[in-house]
Coordinates of C-alpha atoms in Angstrom, one line a residue:
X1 CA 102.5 86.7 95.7
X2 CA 100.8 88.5 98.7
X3 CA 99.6 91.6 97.7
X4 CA 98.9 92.5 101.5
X5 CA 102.3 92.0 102.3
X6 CA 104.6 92.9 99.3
X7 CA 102.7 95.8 98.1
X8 CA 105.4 98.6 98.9
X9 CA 103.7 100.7 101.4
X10 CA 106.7 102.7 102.2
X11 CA 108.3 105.8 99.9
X12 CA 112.0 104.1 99.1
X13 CA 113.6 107.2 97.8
X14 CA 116.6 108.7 98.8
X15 CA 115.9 110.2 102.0
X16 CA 114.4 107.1 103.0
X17 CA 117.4 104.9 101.9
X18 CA 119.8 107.3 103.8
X19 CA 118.0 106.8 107.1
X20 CA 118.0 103.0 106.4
X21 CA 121.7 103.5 106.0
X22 CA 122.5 105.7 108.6
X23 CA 121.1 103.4 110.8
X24 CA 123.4 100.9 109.5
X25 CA 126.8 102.3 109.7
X26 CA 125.9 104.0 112.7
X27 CA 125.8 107.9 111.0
X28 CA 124.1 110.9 111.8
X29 CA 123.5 113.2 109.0
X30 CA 123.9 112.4 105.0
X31 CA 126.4 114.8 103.9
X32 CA 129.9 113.9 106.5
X33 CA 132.3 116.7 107.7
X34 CA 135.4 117.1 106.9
X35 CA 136.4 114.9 110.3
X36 CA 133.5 112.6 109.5
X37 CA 134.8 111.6 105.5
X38 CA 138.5 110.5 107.0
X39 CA 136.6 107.8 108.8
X40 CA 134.7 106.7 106.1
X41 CA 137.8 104.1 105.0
X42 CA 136.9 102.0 108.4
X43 CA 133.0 102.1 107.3
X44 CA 133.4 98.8 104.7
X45 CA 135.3 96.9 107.8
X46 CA 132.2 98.2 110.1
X47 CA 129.4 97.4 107.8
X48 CA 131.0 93.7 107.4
X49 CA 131.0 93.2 110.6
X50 CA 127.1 93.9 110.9
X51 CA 126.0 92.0 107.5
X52 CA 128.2 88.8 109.3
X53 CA 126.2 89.2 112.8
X54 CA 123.0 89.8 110.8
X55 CA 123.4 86.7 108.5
X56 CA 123.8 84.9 112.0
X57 CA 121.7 86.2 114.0
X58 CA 118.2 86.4 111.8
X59 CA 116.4 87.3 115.1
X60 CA 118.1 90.8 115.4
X61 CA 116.2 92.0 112.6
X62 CA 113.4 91.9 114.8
X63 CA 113.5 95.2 116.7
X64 CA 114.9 96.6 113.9
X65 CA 113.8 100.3 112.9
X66 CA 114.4 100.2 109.5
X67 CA 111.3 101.2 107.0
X68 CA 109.8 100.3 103.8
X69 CA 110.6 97.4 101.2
X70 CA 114.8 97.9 101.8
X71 CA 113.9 95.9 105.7
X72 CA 111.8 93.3 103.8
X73 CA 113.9 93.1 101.5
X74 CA 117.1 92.0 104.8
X75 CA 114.2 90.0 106.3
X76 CA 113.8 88.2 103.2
X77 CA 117.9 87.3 101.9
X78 CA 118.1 86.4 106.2
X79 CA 115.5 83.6 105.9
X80 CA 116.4 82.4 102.5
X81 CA 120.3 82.4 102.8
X82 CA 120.6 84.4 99.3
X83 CA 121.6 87.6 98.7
X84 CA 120.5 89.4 95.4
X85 CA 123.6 91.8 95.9
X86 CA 121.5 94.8 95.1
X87 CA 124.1 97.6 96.0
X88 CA 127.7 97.8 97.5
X89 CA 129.8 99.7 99.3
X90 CA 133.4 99.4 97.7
X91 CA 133.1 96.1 96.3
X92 CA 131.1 94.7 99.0
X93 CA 127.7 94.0 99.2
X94 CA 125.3 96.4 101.2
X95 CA 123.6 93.6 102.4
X96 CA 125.6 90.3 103.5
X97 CA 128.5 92.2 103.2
X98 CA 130.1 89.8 100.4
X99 CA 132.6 90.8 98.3
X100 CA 131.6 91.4 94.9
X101 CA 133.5 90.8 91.5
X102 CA 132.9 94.1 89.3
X103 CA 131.5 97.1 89.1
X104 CA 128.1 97.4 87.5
X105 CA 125.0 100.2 88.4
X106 CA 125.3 103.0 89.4
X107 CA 127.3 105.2 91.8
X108 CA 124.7 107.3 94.5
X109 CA 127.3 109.3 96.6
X110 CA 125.1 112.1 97.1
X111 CA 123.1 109.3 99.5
X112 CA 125.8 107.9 101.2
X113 CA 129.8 107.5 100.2
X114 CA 130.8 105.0 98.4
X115 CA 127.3 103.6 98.0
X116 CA 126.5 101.8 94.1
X117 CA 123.4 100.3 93.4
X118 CA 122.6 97.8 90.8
X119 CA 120.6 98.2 88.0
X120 CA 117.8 95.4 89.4
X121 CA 117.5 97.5 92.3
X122 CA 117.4 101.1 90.7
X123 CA 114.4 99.6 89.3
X124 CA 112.7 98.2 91.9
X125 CA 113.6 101.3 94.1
X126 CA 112.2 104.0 91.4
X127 CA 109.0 101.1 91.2
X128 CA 108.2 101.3 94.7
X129 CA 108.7 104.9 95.2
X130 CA 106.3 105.6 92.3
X131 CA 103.2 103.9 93.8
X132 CA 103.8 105.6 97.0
X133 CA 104.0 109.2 94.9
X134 CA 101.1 108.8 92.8
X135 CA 99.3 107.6 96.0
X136 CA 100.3 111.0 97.1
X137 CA 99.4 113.1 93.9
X138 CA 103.0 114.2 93.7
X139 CA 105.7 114.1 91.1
X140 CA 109.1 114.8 91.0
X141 CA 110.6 117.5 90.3
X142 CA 114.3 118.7 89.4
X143 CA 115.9 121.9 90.3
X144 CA 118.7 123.6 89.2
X145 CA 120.7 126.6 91.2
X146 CA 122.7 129.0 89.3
X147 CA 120.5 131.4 87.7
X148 CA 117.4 128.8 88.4
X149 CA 116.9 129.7 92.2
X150 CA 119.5 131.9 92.9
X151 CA 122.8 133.8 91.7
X152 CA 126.3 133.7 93.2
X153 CA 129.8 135.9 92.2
X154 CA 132.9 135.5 93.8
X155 CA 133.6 138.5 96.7
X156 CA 136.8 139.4 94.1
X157 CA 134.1 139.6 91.0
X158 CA 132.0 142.4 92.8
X159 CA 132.1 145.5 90.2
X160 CA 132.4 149.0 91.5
X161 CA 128.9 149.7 90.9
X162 CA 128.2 146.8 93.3
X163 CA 130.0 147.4 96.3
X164 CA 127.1 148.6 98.6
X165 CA 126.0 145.1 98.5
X166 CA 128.8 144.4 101.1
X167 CA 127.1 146.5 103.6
X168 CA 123.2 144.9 103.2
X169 CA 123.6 141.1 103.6
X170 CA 121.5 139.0 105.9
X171 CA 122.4 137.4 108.6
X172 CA 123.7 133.8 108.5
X173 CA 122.1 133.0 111.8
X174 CA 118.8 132.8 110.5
X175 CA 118.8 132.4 106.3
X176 CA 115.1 132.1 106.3
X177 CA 114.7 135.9 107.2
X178 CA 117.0 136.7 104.2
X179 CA 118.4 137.0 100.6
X180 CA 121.3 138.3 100.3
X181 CA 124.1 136.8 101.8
X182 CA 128.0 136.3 102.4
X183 CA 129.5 133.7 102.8
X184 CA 133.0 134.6 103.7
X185 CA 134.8 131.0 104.3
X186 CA 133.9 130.5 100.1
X187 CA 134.8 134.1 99.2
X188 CA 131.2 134.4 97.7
X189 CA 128.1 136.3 98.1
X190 CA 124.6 134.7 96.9
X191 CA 121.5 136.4 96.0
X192 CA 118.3 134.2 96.4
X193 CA 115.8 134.8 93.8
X194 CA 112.5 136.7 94.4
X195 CA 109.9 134.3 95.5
X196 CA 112.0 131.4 95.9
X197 CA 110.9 130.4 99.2
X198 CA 107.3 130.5 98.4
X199 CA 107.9 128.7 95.3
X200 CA 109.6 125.8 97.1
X201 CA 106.9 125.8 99.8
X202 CA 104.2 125.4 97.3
X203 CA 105.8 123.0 95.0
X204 CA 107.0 120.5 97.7
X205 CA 103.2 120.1 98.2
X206 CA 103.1 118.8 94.6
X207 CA 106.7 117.1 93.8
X208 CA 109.3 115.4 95.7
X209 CA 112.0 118.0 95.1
X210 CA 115.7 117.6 94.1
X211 CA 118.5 120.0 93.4
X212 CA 121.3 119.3 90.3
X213 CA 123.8 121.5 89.9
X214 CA 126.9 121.8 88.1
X215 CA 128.4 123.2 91.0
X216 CA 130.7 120.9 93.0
X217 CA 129.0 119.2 96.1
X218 CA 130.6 121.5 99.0
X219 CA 128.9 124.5 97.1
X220 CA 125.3 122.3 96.2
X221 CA 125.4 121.6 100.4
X222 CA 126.1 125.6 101.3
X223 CA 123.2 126.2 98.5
X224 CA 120.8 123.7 99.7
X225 CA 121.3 125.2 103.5
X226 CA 120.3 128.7 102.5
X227 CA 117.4 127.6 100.6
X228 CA 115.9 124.8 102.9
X229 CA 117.7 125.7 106.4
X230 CA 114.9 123.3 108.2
X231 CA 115.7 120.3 105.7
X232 CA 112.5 120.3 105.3
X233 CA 112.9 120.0 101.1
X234 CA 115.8 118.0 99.7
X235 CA 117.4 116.4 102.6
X236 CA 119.5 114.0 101.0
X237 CA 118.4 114.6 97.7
X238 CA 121.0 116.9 97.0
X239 CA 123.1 116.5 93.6
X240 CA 126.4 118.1 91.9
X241 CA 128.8 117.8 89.0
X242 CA 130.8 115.2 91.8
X243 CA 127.5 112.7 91.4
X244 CA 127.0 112.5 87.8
X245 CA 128.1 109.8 85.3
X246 CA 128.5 111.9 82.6
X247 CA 131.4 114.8 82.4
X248 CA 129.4 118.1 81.3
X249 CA 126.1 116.7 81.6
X250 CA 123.2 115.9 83.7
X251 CA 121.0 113.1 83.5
X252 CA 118.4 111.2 85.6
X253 CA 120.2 108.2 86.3
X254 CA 121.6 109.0 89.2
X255 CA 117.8 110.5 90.3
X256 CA 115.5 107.5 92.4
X257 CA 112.1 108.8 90.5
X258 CA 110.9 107.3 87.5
X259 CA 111.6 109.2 84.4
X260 CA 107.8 109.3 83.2
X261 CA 107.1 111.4 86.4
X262 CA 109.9 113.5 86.3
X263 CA 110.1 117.7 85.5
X264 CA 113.1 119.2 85.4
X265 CA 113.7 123.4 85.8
X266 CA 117.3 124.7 84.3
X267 CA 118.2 127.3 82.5
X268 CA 120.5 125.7 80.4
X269 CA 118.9 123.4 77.5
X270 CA 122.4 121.5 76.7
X271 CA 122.9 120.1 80.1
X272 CA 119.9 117.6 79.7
X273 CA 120.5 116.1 76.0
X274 CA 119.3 113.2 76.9
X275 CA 115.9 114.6 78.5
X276 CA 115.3 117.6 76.4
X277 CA 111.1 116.2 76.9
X278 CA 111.6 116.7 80.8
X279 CA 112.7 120.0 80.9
X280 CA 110.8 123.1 81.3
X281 CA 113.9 125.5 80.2
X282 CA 113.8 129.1 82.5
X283 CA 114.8 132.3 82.2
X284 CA 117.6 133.2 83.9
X285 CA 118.8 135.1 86.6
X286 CA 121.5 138.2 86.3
X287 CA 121.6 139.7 89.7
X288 CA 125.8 140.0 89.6
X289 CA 127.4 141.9 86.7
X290 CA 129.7 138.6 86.8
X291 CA 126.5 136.8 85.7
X292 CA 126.3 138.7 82.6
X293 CA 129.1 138.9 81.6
X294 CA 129.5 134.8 81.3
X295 CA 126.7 135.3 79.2
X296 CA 128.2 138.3 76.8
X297 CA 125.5 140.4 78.1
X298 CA 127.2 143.9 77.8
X299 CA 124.2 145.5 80.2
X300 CA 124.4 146.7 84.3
X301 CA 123.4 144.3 86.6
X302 CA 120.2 144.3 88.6
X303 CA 122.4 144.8 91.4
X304 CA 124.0 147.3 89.8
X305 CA 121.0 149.6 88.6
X306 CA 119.9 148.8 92.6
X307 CA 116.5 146.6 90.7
X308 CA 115.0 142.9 91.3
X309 CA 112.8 141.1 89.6
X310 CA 109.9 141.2 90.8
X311 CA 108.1 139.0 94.1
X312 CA 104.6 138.3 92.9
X313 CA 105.1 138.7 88.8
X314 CA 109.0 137.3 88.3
X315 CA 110.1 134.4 86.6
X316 CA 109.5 131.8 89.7
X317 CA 106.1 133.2 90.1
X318 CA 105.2 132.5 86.5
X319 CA 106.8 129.0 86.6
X320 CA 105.0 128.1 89.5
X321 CA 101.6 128.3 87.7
X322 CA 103.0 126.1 85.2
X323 CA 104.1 123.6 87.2
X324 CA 100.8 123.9 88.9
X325 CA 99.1 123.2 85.6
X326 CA 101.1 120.1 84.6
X327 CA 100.6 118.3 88.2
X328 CA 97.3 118.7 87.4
X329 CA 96.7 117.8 84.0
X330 CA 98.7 114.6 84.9
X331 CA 96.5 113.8 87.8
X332 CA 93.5 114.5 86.2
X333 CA 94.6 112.3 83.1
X334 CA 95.9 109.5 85.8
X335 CA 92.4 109.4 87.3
X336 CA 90.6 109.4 84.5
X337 CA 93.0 106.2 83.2
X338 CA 92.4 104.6 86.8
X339 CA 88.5 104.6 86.7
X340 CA 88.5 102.7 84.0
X341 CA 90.4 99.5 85.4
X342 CA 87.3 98.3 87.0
X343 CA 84.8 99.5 85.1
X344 CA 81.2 97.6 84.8
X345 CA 82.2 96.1 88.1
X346 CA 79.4 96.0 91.1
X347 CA 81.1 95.0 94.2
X348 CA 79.3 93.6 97.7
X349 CA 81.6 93.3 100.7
X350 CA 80.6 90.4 103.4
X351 CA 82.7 90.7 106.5
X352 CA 85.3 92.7 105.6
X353 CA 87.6 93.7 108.9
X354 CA 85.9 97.4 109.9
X355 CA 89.0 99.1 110.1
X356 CA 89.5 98.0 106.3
X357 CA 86.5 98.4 104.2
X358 CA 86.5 102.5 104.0
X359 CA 90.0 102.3 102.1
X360 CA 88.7 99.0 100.3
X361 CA 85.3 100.5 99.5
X362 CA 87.0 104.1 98.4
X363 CA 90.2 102.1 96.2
X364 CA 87.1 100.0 94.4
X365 CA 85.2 103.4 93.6
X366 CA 88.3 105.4 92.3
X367 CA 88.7 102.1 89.9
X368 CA 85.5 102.9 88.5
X369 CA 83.2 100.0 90.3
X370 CA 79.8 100.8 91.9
X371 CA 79.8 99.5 95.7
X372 CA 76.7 98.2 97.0
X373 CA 75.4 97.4 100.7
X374 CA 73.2 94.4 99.6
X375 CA 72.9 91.8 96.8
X376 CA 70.8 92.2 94.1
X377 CA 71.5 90.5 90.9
X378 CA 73.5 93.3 89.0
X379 CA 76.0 92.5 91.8
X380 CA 79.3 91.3 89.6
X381 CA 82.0 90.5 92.8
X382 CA 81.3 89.7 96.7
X383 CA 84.7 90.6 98.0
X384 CA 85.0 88.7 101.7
X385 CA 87.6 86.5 103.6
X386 CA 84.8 83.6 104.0
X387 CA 83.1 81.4 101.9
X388 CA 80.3 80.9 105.0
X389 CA 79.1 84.5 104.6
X390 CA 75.7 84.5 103.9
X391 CA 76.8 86.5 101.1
X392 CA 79.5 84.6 99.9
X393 CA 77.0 81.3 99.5
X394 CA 74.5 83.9 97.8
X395 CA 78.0 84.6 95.1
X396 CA 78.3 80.8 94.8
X397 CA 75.1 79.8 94.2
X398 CA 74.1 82.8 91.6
X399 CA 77.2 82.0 89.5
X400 CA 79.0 85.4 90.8
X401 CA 82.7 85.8 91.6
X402 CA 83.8 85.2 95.1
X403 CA 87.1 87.1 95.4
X404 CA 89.2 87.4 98.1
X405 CA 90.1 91.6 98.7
X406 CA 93.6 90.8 97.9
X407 CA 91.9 90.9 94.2
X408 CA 91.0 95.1 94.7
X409 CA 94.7 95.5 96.5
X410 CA 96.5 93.6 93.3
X411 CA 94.1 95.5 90.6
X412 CA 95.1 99.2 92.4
X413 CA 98.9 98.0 92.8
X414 CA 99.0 97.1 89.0
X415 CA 96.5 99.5 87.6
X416 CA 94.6 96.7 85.9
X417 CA 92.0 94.1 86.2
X418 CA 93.1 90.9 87.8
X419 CA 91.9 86.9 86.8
X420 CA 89.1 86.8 89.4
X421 CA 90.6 82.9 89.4
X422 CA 94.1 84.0 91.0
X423 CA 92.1 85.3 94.5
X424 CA 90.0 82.6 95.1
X425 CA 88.8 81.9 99.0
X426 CA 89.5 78.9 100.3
X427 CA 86.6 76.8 102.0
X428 CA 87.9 76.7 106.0
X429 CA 88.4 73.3 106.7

């Protein structure tokens, strides 16, 4: 295997996979109208039509714009006449555009309609995404929205005590201004939480963020608009009650991150059975008297006694600093583990490509090795592309390792020392 070039370079998460599809099918946005959705049943007929001219036309793939391991993966089932199958649409394959006998994996509507995934590729997609999170000290993280991040009441369920509300929304024409607001085509009125825009801001610098809800997807999508009107947050990573596998639960199947790296924030412990040791569980949210009362709380409102929590010292505020705490225990912990992979190693470079050495030179140093500018016989590894360097011949005649830089590349992929034997240069001929 080439390190160099099937070392996934690319994030393959969702938002990623939707812009590879949307490319495909010919779509502009993840989540379809109304209009959009009654033209999805021509979409299988359309994508067949591409896989066929693909499949015969290997030279289209070209100029193709699509990113990251899902376009090597095309370029690769193109110049090899077999398909994996490793998702469909229907019961046809996202790829060739075969159709497919069953129906195993896993549905991921919330990326694109209809789409299912296989279990081989789930993996490989939460694989690859992984090394491109960690290479950008983030994890993920899993929100919740009723009484998480915000609280909503039906216009009908407004109490007495909480009819001056009507009169002090925000305007819809610019949500970022507000937090309060009414939406009147749902007969609802949603309160964001204190601090919820800063708390996103902050932790999209440390997690790739998603929202889970119980809701049903058109409310997730309204929800998702008032809290990230830019897109600048979840994109397409947007899931409801509509995506999940299980009836009354949540689980992180139907979530491209690796379970390991994942933190989930809900206020409700029995959705996540399955994850209990993912979840930080928080308090919730009572802004409608609606609220409260689906809880038995026989107490006013915050709206009702005209009271919020508060900005800099509420719930959000406080979970923020843990979050900030874990991402970087985990970090610290993850470089500490990484320093040790190559250990005891002293590494000279001989005619490594300019542009290159830096990010060689700094991936050997975060594994723990020393890099030197000159031989000298605690030297352990002269890392170069040819065996005429006057280095190299020094490697070869003092009985050192002569390794080709594919050999740092594999050991930062795989987090582990590679057989020095498996990147051996070749004498030019």
């Amino acid at each position: 295997m080439s390190v160099v070039t099937d070392s996934p370079v690319h994030s393959s998460n969702s938002d990623d996979f939707i812009a590879f599809l949307d490319a495909e099918l010919g779509a502009s946005s993840p989540e379809s109208s109304p209009d959009k959705e009654a033209e999805n049943g021509d979409e299988l007929e359309s994508v067949s039509r591409i896989k066929r001219r693909k499949i015969e036309s290997a030279e289209d793939m070209e100029g193709s714009t699509s990113e990251g391991i899902i376009k090597q993966n095309l370029e690769t089932s193109i110049k090899v006449d077999v398909c994996t199958h490793p998702g469909s649409f229907g019961s046809m394959c996202i790829r060739c555009g075969q159709q497919l006998d069953g129906k195993s994996g896993v549905t991921f509507g919330y990326i694109h309609k209809g789409l299912r995934l296989h279990d081989e590729e789930i993996s490989r997609l939460r694989n690859t995404d992984m090394k491109s999170l960690l290479c950008r000290k983030k994890l993920y993280l899993v929100l919740d929205l009723d009484h998480t991040l915000l609280n909503s009441t039906l216009l009908t369920h407004l109490s007495s005590e909480e009819s001056h509300l009507l009169n002090q929304t925000d305007s819809l024409r610019d949500v970022s201004k507000g937090s309060l607001f009414k939406l009147e085509h749902m007969h609802m009125m949603t309160k964001l939480r204190p601090f919820v825009r800063s708390f996103l801001k902050e932790a999209t610098e440390m997690f790739e963020m998603y929202i889970y809800t119980m809701g049903d997807r058109p409310y997730a999508l309204e929800m998702a608009k008032l809290l990230d009107p830019q897109g600048e947050y979840f994109n397409a990573k947007v899931i409801s009650r509509d995506d999940g596998t299980q009836k009354h639960q949540k689980g992180l199947d139907v979530v491209l991150g690796q379970e390991s790296a994942v933190l989930i924030l809900d206020d409700t412990e029995h959705a996540w059975l399955k994850h209990k040791d993912n979840l930080i569980l928080m308090e919730r949210y009572h802004f409608f008297a609606s609220s409260c009362r689906q809880f038995g709380f026989n107490c006013k409102s915050l709206a009702e006694l005209r009271n919020d929590e508060d900005e800099t010292d509420g719930a959000l505020a406080k979970i923020l600093k843990v979050l900030k705490q874990v991402h970087c225990t985990f970090f610290d912990v993850l470089s500490s583990v990484r320093s040790e992979v190559l250990s005891g190693c002293v590494i000279v470079f001989s005619r490594i490509f300019h542009g290159a050495l830096p990010s060689l030179r700094k991936m050997a140093e975060q594994m723990g090795a020393t890099c030197l500018a000159e031989v000298d016989p605690s030297v352990t590894h002269v890392v170069a592309t040819d065996t005429g360097t006057e280095k190299s011949r020094w490697a070869v005649k003092e009985n050192k390792f002569l390794v080709h830089p594919r050999w740092i590349e594999a050991a930062n992929y795989f987090w582990e020392k590679q057989p020095e034997e498996n990147f051996i240069i070749k004498k030019k001929q």
